Tab-separated table of C-alpha atoms in Angstrom:
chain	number	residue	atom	x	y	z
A	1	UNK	CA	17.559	48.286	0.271
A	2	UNK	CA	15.431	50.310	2.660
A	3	UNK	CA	17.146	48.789	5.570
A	4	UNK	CA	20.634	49.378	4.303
A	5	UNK	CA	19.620	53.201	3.107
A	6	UNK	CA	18.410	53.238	6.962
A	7	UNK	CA	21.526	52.107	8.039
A	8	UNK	CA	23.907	54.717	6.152
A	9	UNK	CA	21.794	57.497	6.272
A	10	UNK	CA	19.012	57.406	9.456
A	11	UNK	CA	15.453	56.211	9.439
A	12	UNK	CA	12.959	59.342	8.936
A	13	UNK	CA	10.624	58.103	11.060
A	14	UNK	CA	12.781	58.040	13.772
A	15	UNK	CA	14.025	61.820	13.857
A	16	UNK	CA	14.057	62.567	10.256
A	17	UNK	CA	16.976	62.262	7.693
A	18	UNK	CA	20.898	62.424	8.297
A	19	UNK	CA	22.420	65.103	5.935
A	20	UNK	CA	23.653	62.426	2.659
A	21	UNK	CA	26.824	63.888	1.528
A	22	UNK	CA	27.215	64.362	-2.704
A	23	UNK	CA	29.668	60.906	-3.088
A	24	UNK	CA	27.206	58.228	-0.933
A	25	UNK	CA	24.150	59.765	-3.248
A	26	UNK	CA	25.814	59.311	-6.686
A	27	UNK	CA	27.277	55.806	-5.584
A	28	UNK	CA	23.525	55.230	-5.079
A	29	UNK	CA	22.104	56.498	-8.060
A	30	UNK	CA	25.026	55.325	-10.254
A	31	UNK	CA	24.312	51.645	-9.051
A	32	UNK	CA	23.144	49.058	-12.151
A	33	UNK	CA	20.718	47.340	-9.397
A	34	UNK	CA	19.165	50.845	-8.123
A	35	UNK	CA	18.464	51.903	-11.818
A	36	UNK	CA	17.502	48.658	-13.278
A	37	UNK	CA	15.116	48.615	-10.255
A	38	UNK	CA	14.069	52.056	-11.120
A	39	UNK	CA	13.422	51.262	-14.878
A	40	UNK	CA	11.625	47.740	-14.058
A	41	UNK	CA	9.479	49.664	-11.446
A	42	UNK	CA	8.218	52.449	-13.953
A	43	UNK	CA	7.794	49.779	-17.030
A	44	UNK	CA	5.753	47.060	-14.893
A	45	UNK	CA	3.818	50.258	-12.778
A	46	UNK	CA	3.489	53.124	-14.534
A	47	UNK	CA	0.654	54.376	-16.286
A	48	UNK	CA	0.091	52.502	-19.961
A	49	UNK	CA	-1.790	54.257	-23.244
A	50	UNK	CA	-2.515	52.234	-25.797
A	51	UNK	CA	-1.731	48.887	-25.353
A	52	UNK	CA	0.997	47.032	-23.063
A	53	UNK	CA	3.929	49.710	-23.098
A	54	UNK	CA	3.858	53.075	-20.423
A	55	UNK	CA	3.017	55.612	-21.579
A	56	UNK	CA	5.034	59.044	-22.141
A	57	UNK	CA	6.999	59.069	-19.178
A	58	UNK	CA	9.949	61.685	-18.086
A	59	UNK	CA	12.734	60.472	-15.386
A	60	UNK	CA	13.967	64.007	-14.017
A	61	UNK	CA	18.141	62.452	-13.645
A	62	UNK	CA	20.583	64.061	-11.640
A	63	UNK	CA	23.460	64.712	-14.506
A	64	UNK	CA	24.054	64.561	-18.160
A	65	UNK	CA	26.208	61.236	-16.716
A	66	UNK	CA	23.448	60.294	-14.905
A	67	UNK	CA	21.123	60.552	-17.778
A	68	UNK	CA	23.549	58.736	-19.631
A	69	UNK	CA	23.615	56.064	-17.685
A	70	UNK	CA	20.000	55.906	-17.024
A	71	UNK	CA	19.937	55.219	-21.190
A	72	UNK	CA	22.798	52.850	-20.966
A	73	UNK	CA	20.648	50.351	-18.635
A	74	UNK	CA	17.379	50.534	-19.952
A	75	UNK	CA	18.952	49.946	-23.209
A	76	UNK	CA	20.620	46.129	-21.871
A	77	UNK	CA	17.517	45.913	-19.887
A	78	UNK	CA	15.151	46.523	-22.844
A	79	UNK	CA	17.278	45.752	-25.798
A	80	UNK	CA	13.765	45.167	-28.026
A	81	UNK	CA	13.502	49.162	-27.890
A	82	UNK	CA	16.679	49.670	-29.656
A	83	UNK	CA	17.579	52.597	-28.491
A	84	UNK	CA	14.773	55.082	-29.282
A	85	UNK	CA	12.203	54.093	-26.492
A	86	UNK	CA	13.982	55.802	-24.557
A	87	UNK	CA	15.818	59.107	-24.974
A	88	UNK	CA	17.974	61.281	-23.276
A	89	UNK	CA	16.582	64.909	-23.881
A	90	UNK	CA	19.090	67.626	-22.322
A	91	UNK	CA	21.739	70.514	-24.054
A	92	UNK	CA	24.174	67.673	-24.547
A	93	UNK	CA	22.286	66.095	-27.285
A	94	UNK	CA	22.802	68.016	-30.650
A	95	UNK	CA	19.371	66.669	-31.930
A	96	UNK	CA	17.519	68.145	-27.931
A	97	UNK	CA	14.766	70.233	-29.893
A	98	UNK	CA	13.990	67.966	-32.996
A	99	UNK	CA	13.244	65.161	-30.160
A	100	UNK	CA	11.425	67.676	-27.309
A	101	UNK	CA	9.114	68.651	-30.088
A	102	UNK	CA	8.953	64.823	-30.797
A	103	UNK	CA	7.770	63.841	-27.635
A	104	UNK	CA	5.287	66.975	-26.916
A	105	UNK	CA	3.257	66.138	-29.859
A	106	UNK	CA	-0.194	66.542	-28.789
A	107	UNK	CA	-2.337	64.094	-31.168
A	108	UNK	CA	0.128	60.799	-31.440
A	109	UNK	CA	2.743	58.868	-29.501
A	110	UNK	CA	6.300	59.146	-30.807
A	111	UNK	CA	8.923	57.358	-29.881
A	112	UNK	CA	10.574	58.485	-27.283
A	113	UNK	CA	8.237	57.555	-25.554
A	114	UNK	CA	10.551	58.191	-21.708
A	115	UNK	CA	12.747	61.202	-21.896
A	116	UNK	CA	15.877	61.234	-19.362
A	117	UNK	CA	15.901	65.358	-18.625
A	118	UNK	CA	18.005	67.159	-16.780
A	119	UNK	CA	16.957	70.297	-15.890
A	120	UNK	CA	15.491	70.880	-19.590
A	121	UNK	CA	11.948	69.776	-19.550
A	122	UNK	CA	11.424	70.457	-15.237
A	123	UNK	CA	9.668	73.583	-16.575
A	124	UNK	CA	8.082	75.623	-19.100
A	125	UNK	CA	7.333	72.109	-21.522
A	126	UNK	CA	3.787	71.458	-22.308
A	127	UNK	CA	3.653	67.379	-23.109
A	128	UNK	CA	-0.273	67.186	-22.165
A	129	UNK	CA	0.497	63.438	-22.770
A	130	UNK	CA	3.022	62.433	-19.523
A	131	UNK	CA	1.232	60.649	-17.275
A	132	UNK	CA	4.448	59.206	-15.353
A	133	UNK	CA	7.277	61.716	-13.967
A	134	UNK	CA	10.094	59.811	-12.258
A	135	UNK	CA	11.864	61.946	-9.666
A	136	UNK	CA	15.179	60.115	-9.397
A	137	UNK	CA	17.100	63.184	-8.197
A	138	UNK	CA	16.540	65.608	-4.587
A	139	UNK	CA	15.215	69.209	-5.940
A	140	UNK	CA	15.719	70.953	-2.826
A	141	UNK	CA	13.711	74.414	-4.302
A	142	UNK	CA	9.993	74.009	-3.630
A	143	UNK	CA	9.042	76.370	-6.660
A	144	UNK	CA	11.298	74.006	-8.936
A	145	UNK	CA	9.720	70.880	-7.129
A	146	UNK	CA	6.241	71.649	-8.151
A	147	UNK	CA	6.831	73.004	-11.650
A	148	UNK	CA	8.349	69.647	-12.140
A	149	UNK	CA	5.122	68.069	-10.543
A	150	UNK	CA	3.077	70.237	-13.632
A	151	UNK	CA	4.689	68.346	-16.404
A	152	UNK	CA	1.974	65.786	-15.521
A	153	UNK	CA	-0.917	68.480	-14.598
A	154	UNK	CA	-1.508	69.084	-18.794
A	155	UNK	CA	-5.217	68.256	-19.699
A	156	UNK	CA	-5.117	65.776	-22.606
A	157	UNK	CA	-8.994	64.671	-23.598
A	158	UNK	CA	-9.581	61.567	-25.151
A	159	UNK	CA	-6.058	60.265	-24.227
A	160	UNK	CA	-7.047	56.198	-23.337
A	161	UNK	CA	-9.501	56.609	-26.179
A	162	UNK	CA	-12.798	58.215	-27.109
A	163	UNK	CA	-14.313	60.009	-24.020
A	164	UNK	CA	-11.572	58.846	-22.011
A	165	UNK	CA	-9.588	61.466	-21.055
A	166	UNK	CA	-6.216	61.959	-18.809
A	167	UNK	CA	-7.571	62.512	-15.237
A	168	UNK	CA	-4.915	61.428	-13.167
A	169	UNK	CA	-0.740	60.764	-13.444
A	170	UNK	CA	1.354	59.197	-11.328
A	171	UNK	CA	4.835	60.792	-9.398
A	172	UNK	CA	7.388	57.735	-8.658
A	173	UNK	CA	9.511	59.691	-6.009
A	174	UNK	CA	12.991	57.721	-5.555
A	175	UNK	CA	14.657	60.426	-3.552
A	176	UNK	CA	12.379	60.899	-0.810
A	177	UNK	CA	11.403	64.614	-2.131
A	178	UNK	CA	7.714	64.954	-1.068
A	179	UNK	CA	9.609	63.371	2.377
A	180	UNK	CA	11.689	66.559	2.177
A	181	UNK	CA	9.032	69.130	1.591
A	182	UNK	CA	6.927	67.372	4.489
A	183	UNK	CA	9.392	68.449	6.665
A	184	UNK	CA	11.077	71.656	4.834
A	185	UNK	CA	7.817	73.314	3.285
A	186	UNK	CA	10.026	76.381	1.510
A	187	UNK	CA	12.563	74.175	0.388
A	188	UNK	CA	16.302	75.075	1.081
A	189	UNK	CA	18.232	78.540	0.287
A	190	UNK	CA	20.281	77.286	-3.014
A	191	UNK	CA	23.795	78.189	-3.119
């Protein structure tokens, strides 16, 4: 996959990125093998709490369609979940609220225990229990970027257990944007 990205789009080690235009990104992001790769990746890698499942988790998705999608796979991928695992949490869904203040509960893992967002929970949301943001969309605003990145900055003591508490998270970048900020530090003027 890396070689075939190369290949449409430049190698960034060789002179940095070739502009990707809107229809080659979504074709990528809209692929069943890029997302079930996606999924798979943060399930077998992320960060677990409590047992053998990952722990809260939020995928920041490009679209409502996206997000939709995004649901769609993991729900053939993971079909033991049924459907509440995972959750889509943007202003589409009637029930957004009731399930944000679901999965920001301080003291107890709810179900969902991933939430697809998009744009709803990149800032202002404190869920001191993420410890696994999923950036499977460019943010080309450096202020946005890193208010994203402090969903996972929330102190949460005694989170793996007694005395144990949340000292780390991890950031699974899929569309090269700490790449991006490497190279543009303030981000690009939005339109």
């Amino acid at each position: 996959e890396k070689k075939e990205w190369e290949e449409k789009f430049g190698d960034p080690e060789e002179g940095g990125l070739e502009s990707i235009d809107g229809a080659a990104l979504n074709a990528w992001l809209f692929n069943a093998n890029t997302v079930d790769k996606v999924l798979s990746y943060l399930v077998e890698n992320g960060i677990k709490v409590g047992g053998e499942s990952v722990g809260k988790s939020i995928i920041f998705a490009k679209s409502h369609k996206h997000a939709l999608y995004i649901e769609d796979r993991f729900n053939i991928l993971y079909p033991e979940y049924s459907g509440k695992f995972l959750r889509v949490i943007d202003n589409y869904e009637p029930r957004a609220q009731n399930l944000l203040e679901t999965y920001c509960l301080k003291d107890e893992d709810k179900n969902p225990m991933i939430a697809v967002s998009v744009d709803m929970m990149d800032t202002g949301v404190d869920a001191p229990r993420v410890v696994n943001l999923v950036f499977f969309k460019a943010v080309y605003s450096k202020t946005k970027f890193w208010q994203m990145v402090g969903r996972g900055t929330r102190i949460r003591p005694d989170l793996f257990g007694p005395k144990k508490n949340k000292e780390n998270f991890y950031i699974f970048d899929f569309c090269e944007n700490l790449e991006f900020f490497d190279e543009n530090p303030e981000g690009v003027e939005g339109t």
